[in-house]
Coordinates of C-alpha atoms in Angstrom, one line a residue:
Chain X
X101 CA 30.0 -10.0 5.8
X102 CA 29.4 -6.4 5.1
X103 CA 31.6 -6.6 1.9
X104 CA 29.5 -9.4 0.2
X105 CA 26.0 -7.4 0.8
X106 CA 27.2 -4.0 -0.5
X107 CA 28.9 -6.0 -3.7
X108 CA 25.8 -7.5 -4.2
X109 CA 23.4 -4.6 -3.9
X110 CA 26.2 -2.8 -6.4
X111 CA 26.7 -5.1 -8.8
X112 CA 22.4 -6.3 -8.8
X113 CA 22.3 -2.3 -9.4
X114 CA 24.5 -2.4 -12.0
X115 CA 22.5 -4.8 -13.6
X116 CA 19.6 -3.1 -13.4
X117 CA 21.2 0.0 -15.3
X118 CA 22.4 -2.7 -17.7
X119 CA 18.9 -3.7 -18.4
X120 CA 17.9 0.1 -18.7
X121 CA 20.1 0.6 -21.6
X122 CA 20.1 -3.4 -23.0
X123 CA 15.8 -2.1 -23.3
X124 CA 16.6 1.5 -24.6
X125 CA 19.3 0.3 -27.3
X126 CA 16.5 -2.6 -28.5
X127 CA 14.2 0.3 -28.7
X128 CA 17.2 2.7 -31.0
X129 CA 17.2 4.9 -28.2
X130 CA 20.9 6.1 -27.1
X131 CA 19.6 5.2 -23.2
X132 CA 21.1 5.9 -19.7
X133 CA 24.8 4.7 -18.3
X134 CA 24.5 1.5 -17.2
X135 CA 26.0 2.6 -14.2
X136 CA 22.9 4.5 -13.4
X137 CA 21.0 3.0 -11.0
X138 CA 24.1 3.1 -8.5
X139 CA 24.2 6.8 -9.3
X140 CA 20.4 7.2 -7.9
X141 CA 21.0 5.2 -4.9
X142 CA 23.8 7.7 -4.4
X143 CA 21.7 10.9 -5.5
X144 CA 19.0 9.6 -3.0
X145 CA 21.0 8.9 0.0
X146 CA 22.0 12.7 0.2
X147 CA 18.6 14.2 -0.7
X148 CA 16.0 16.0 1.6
X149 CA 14.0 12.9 4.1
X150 CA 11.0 13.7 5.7
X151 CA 7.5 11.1 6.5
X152 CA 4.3 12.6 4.9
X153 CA 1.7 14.1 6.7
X154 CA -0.8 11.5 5.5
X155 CA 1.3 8.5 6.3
X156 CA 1.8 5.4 9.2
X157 CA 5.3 7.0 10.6
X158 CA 6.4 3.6 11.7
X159 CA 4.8 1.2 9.2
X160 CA 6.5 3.9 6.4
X161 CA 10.0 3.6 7.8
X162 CA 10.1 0.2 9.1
X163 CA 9.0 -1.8 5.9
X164 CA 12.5 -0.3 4.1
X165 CA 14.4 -1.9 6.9
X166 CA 12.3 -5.0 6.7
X167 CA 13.0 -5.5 3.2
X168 CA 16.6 -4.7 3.3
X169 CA 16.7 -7.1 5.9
X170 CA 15.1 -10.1 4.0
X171 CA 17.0 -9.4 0.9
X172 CA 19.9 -9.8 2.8
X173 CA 19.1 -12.9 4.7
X174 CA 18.2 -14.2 1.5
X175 CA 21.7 -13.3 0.3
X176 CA 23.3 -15.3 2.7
X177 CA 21.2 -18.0 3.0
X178 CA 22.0 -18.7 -1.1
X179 CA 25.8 -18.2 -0.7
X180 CA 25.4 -20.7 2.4
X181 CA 23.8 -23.2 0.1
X182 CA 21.0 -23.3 2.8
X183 CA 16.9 -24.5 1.9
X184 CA 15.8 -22.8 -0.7
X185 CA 12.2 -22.7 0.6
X186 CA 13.3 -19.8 3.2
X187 CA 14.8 -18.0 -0.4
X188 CA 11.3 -18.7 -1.9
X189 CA 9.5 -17.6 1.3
X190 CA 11.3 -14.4 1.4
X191 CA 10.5 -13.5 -2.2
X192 CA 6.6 -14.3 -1.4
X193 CA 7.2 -11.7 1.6
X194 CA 8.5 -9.6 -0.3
X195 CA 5.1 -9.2 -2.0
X196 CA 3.8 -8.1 1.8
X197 CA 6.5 -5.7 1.6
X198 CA 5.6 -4.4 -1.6
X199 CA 1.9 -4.4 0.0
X200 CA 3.1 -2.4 2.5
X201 CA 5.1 0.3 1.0
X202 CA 2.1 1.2 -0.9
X203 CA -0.9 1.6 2.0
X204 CA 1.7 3.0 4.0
X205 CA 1.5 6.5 2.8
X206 CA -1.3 7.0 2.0
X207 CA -1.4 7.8 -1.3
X208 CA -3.5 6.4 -3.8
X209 CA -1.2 5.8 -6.2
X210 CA 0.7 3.7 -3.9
X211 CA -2.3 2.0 -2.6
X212 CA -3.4 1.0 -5.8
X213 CA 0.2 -0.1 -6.8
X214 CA -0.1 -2.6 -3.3
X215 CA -3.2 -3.9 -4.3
X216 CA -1.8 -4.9 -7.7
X217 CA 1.0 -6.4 -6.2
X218 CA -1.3 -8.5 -4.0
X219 CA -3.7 -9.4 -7.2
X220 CA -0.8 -10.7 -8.9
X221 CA 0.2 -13.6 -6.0
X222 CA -0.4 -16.1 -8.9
X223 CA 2.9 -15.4 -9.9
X224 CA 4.5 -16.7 -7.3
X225 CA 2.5 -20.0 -7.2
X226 CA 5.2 -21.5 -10.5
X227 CA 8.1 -20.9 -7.5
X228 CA 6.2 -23.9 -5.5
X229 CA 6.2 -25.8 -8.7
X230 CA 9.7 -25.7 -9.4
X231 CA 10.6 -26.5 -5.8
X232 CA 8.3 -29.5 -6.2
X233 CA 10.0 -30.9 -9.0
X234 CA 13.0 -30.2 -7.9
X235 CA 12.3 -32.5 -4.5
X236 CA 11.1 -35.3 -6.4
X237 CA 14.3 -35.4 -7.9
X238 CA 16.9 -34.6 -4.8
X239 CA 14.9 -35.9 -2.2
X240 CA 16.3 -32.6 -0.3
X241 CA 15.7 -28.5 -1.4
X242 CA 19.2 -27.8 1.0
X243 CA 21.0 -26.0 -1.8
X244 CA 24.0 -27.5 -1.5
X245 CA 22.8 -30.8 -1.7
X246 CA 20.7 -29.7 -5.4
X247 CA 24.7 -28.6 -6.7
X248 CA 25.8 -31.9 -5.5
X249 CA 23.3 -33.6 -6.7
X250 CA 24.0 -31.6 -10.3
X251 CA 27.8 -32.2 -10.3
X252 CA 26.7 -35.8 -10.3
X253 CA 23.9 -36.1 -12.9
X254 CA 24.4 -32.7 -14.7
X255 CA 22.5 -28.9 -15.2
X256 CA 19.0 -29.2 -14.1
X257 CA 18.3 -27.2 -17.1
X258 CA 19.3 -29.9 -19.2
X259 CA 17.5 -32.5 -16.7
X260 CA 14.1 -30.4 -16.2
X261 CA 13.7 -27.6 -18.9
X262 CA 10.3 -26.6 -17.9
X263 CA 11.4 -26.1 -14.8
X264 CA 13.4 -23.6 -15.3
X265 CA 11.6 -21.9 -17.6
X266 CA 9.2 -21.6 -14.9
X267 CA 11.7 -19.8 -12.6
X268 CA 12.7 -17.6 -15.6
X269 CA 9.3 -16.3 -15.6
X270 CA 9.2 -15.7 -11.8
X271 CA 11.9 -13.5 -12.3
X272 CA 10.4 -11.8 -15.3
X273 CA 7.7 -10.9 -13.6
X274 CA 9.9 -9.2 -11.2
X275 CA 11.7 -7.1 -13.3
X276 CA 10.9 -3.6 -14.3
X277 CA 9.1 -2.1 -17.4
X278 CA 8.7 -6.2 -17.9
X279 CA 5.2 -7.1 -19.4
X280 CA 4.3 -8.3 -15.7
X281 CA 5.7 -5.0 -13.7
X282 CA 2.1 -3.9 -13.1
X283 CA 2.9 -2.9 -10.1
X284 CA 4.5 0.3 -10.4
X285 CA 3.2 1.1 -14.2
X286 CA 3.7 4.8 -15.4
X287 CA -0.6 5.2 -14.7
X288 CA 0.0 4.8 -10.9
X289 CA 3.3 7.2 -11.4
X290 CA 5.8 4.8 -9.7
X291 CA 3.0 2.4 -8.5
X292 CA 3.9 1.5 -4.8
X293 CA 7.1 3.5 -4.5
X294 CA 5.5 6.9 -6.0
X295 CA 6.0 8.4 -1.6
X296 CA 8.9 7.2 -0.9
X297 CA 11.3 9.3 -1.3
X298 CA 15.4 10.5 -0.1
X299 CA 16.7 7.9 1.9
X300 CA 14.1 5.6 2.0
X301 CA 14.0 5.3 -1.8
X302 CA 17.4 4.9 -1.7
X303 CA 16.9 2.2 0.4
X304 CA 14.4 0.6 -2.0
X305 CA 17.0 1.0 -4.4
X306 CA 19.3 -1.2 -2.3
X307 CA 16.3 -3.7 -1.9
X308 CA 15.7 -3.7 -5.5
X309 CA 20.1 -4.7 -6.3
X310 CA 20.6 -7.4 -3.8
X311 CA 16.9 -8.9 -4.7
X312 CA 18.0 -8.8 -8.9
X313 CA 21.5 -10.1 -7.6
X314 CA 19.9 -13.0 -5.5
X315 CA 17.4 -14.3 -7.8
X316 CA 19.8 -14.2 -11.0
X317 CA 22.5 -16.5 -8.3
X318 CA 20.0 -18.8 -7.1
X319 CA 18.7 -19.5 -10.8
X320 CA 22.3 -20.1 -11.5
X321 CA 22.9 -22.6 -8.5
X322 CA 19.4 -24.5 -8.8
X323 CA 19.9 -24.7 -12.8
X324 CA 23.3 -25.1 -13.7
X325 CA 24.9 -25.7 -10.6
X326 CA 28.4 -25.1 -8.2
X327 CA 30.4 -22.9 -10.9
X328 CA 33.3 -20.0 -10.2
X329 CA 32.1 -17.3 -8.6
X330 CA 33.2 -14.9 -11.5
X331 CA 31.7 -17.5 -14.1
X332 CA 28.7 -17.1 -12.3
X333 CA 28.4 -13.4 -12.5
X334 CA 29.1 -13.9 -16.2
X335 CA 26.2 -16.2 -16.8
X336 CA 23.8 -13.7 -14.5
X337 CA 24.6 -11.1 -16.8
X338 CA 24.0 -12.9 -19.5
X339 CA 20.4 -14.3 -18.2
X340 CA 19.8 -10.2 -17.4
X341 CA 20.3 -9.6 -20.8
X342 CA 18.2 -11.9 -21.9
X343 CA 15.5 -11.1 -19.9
X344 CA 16.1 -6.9 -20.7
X345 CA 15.3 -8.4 -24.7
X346 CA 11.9 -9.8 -23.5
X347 CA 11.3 -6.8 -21.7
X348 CA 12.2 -4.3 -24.5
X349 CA 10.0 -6.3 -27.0
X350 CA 6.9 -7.0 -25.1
X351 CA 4.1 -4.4 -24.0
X352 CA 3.2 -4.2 -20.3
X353 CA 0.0 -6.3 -20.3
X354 CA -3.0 -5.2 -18.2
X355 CA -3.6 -6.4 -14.8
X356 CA -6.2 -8.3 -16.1
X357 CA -4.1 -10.3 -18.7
X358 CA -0.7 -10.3 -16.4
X359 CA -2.4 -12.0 -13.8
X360 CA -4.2 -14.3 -16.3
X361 CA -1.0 -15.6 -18.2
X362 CA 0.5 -16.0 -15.0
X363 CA -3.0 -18.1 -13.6
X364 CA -2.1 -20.0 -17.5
X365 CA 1.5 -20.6 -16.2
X366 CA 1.0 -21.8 -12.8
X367 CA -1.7 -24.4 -14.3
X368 CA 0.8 -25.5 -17.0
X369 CA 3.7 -26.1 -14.2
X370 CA 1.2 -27.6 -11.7
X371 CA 0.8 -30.5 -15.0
X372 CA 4.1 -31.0 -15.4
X373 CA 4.9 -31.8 -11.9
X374 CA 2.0 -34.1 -11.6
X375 CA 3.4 -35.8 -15.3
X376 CA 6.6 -35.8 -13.1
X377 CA 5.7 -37.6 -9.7
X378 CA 3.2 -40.1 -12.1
X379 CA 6.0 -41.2 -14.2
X380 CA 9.4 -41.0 -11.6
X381 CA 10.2 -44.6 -10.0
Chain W
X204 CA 12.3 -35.9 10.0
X205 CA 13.6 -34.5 6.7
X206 CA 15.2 -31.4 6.7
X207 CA 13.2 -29.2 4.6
X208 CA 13.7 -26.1 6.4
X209 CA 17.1 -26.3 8.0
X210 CA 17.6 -28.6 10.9
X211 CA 16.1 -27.9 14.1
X212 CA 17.0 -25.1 16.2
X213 CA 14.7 -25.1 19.3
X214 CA 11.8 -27.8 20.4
X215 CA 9.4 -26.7 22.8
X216 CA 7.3 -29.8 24.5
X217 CA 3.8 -29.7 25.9
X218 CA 3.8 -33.5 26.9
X219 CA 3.3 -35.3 23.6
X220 CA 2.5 -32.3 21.6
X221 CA 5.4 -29.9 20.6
X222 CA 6.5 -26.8 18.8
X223 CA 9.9 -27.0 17.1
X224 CA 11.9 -23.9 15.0
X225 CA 13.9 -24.6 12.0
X226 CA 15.8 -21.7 10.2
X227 CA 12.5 -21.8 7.9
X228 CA 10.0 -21.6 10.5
X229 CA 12.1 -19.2 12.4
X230 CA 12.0 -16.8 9.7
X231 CA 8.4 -17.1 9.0
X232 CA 7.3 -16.6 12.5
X233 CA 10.4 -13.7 13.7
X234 CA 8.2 -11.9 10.4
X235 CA 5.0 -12.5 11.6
X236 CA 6.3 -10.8 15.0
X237 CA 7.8 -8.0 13.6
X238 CA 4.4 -7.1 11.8
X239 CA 2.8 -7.9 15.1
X240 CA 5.2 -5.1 16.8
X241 CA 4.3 -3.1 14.0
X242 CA 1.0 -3.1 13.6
X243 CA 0.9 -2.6 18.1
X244 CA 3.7 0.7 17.7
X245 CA 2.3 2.4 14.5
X246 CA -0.7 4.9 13.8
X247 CA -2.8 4.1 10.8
X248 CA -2.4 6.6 7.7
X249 CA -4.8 9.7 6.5
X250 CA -5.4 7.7 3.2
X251 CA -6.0 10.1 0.8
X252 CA -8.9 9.4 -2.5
X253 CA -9.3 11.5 -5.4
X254 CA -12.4 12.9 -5.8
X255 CA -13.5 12.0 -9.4
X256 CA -15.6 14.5 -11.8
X257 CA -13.2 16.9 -10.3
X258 CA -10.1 18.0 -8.9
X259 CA -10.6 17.7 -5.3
X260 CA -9.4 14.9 -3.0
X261 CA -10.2 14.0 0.8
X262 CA -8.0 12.3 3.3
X263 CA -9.8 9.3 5.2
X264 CA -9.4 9.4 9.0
X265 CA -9.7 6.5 11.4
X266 CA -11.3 7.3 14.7
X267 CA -9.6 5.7 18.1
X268 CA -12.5 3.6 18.6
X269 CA -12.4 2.0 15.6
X270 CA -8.3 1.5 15.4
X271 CA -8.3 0.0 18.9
X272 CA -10.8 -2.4 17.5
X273 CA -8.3 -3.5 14.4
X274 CA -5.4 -3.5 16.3
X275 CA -6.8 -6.0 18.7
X276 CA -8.0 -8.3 15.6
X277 CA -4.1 -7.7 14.0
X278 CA -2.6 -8.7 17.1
X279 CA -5.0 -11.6 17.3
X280 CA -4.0 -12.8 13.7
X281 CA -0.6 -12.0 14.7
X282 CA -0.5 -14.9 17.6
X283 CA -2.7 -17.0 15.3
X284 CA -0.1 -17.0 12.9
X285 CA 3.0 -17.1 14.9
X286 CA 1.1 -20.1 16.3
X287 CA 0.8 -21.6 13.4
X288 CA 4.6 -21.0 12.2
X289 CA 5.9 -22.8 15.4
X290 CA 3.4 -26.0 15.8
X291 CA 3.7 -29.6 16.0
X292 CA 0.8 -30.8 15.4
X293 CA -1.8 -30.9 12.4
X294 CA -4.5 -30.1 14.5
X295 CA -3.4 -27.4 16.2
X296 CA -1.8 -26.0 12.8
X297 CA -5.7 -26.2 11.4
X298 CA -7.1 -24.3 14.3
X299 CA -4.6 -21.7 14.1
X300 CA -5.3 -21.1 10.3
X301 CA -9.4 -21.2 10.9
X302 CA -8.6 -18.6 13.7
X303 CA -6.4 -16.4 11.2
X304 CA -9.8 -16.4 8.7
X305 CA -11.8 -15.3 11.5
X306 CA -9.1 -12.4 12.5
X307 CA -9.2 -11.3 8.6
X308 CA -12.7 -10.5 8.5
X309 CA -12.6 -9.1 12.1
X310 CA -9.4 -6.7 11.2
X311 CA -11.8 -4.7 8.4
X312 CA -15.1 -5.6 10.1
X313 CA -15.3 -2.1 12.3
X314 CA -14.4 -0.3 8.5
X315 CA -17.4 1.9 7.6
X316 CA -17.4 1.2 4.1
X317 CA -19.9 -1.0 2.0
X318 CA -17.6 -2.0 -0.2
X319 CA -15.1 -2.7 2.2
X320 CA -17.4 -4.9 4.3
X321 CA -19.2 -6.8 1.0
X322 CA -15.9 -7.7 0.0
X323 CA -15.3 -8.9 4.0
X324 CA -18.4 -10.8 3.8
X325 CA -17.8 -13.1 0.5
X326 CA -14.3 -13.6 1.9
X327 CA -16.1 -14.9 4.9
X328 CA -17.9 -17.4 3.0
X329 CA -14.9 -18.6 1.3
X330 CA -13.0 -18.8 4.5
X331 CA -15.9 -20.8 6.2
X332 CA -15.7 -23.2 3.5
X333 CA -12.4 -23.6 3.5
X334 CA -12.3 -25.3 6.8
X335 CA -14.0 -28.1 5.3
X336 CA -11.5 -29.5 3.2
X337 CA -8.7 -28.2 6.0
X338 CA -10.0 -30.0 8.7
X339 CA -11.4 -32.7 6.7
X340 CA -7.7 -33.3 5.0
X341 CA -6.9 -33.7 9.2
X342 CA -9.1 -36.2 9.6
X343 CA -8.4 -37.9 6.7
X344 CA -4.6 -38.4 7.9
X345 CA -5.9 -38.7 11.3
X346 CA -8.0 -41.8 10.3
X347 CA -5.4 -43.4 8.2
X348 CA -2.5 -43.0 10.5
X349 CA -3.6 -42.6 14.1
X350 CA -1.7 -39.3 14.6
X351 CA -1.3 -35.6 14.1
X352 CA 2.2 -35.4 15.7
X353 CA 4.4 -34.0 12.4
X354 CA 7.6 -35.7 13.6
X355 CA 5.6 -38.6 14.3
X356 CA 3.9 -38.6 10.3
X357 CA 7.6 -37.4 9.2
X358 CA 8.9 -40.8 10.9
X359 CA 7.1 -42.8 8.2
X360 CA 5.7 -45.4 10.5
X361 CA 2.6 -45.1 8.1
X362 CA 2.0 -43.3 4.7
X363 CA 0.4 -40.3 4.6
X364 CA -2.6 -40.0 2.1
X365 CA -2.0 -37.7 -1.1
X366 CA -5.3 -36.8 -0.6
X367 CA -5.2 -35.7 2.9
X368 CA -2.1 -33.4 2.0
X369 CA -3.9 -32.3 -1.1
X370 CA -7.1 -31.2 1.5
X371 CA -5.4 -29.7 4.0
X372 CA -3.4 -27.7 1.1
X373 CA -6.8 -26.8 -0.1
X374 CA -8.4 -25.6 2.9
X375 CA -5.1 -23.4 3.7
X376 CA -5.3 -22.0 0.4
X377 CA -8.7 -21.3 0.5
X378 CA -7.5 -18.9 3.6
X379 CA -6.5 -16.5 1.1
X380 CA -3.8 -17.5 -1.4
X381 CA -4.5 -17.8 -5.3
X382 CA -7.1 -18.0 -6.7
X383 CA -9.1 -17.9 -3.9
X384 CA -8.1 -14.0 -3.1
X385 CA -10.5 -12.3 -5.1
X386 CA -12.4 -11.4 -2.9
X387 CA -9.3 -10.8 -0.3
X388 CA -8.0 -8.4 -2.4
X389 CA -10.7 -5.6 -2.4
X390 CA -10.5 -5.7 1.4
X391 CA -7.3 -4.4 0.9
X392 CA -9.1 -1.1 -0.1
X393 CA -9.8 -0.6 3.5
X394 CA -7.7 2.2 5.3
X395 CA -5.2 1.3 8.3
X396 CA -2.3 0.2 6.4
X397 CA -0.6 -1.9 9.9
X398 CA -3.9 -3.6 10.4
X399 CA -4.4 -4.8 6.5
X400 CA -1.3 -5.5 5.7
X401 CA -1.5 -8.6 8.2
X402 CA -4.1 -10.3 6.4
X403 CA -2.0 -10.5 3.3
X404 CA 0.9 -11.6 5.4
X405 CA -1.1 -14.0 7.5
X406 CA -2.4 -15.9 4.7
X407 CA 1.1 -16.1 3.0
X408 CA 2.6 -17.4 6.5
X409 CA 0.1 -20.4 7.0
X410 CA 0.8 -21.4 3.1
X411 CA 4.2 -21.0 3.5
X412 CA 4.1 -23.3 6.3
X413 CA 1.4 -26.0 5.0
X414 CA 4.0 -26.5 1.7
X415 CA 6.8 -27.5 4.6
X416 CA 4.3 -29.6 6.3
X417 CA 3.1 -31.1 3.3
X418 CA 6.5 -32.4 2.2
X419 CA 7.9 -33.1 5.7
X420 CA 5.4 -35.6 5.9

């Protein structure tokens, strides 16, 4: 059990340093190993921990262990081929957590970092959508039923395109120096993780690999469907790097306009779904 | 009853009403007691504000009065909700949510800050008229079915309006989710991270549930 979370948080890191230097070779700059991120989980585990001064002691330290721990249910719940709408629940929470990393210290870098993460819950609106569509279509949102269902009547990217467009977008606008990552933008230094630092950033780092590696899996189950596990890895990468070109070519919108285009999206989805359940027998 | 969250893992019966736990509504409600425990065990933060025109800044405390105050409104919201993640029954899922509106605006209502309380205020009014359309989407299903037992509706002995689903949706978003946050979002401002944090989480927790409800039945 323990095997399958720390290969996920290590390989979802090592995706993230892959997107680090897909963005800095886009941008003709040499950029960092891809290996990285691993190497700052590391760096942070061994550095000096304290709380602040300023901050909620309990609230500080407990929301890390709350989001390490719904990351990893998540993780198991997706290579259990359980509902999806607990996966989808826990990435809403995870906003919460986000919320709370940020008021916790009392900084108001971090506070304002929270508060853009709560501004931007339009975002998460397009994950309703595609679990809509996806129901009106399997009758059931048990993830092993949508692969069945798939090895049957073929990709749901093929089947529903919009769809998963929609879910690429969701997990666009989770990834960093994306144009949605408005929540930790260089103006609020590192936005709602500028206080937290030694081991509990290194446990954010851990959050941040196993939630890359789960969403990029559960796109690949929900959209393509039941494929080797080492295929599947390759296709994840491939989606990351497809997502690090977006990333690298695309400013950082403003608040304003991120949570706008994502308003634009959700209203776009909620038509096609409606199209969808008017026209299905 | 279709399996939307997992099958069932406990059922807890008052007579003919009853409160039943799949993996999904687990989850959702072991979160919204572990934000309860936290909110009881933690002190709120010195939340520190730049001083603009300057280069001072002041650290915001929150006196003992006041924090007992929000603590009791988070814990309140925090059995509101948990309420709401286990239930049964439509009704009782609709006063649960009114009664997490009322617990948002009390958790920043002792916060001595104009902008705090304005913002507390018009989220008030959007709350209030929220529980038209979510009590009104009730009675709506109420009227065409005879019921407000979920199984019961899940059963299928009679169909469900689109429009009452689409009400009570309404009225639960209108608790707080997009677009109806605006408002929400500058409460947020408010010091006492453990005691604002559970407004945002509240809200998410009754949408979260009112999507399952709304497909189960």
């Amino acid at each position: 059990m323990i095997e399958y979370l720390a290969f996920a948080a290590i390989f979802g890191l090592l995706l993230l340093g892959l997107h680090r230097k897909v963005i800095a070779r886009v941008q003709t700059r040499p950029g960092p190993p891809v290996w990285q991120e691993i190497l700052h989980a590391l760096k942070f585990s061994f550095k000096s921990t304290w709380v602040p001064k300023t901050a909620s002691a309990t609230l500080y330290v407990g929301v890390v262990l709350v989001g390490i721990g719904i990351w990893s249910a998540a993780l198991f719940i997706v290579l259990a081929g359980e509902s999806i709408l607990i996966l989808f629940a826990i990435y809403m929470l995870h906003k919460v957590v986000e919320h709370g990393f940020g008021l916790s210290s009392g900084s108001p870098y971090g506070k304002f970092g929270g508060v853009r993460s709560v501004i931007s819950a339009a975002s998460e609106i397009p994950l309703f959508v595609t679990i809509a569509a996806i129901y009106l279509f399997t009758g059931s949102l048990l993830l092993s039923d949508i692969t069945a269902y798939q090895a049957v009547h073929g990709p749901f990217l093929l089947i529903a395109p919009p769809v998963a467009i929609a879910m690429y977008l969701v997990i666009l606008s989770k990834m960093p120096y994306g144009p949605f990552s408005i929540v930790e933008s260089k103006e609020l230094v590192s936005g709602y993780k500028t206080e937290h630092f030694g081991v509990w950033r290194a446990g954010i780092s851990v959050i941040d690999g196993l939630k890359t590696f789960v969403l990029l899996y559960a796109f690949v189950a929900i959209f393509i469907g039941a494929v080797p596990f080492s295929l599947a890895l390759v296709i994840m990468t491939v989606i990351l790097v497809s997502l690090s070109f977006v990333c690298a070519v695309t400013p950082m919108l403003s608040p304003f306009d991120s949570v706008t285009i994502q308003g634009l999206i959700t209203g776009a989805m909620l038509a096609y779904v409606g199209y969808l359940w008017w026209v299905m027998p | 009853m279709p399996e939307i969250g997992g099958s069932d893992l406990f059922v807890l019966e008052f007579g003919d009403i009853l409160h039943y736990y799949t993996p999904y509504t687990t989850t959702l409600f072991v979160l919204a007691l572990i934000f309860t425990a936290l909110a009881i065990l933690s002190r709120p933060e010195g939340q520190v504000d730049i001083a603009f025109g300057g280069d001072a800044y002041y650290a915001k405390e929150t006196a003992v009065s006041e924090m007992r105050f929000r603590r009791f409104m988070t814990i309140a919201c925090g059995l509101a909700t948990m309420g709401a993640m286990g239930s049964g029954d439509i009704f009782n899922f609709t006063l649960f949510a009114s009664l997490v509106g009322i617990t948002n605006v009390g958790i920043v209502a002792a916060v001595k800050s104009r902008h705090v309380l304005d913002a507390a205020y018009e989220y008030g009014i959007v709350a209030m008229v929220a529980t038209l359309p979510l009590f009104g989407g009730a009675a709506l299903i109420l009227a065409t079915t005879g019921t407000l037992s979920i199984p019961a509706l899940a059963a299928g002995a009679s169909a469900v309006p689109l429009i009452g689903k689409a009400l009570l949706a309404l009225g639960v978003i209108g608790e707080g989710m997009a677009p109806f946050y605006a408002a929400k979002a500058e409460m947020f401002r408010a010091p006492g991270a453990p005691y604002v944090i559970m407004c945002s989480l509240s809200s998410l927790l009754i949408f979260l549930r009112v999507v399952e409800i709304a497909i189960t039945i």
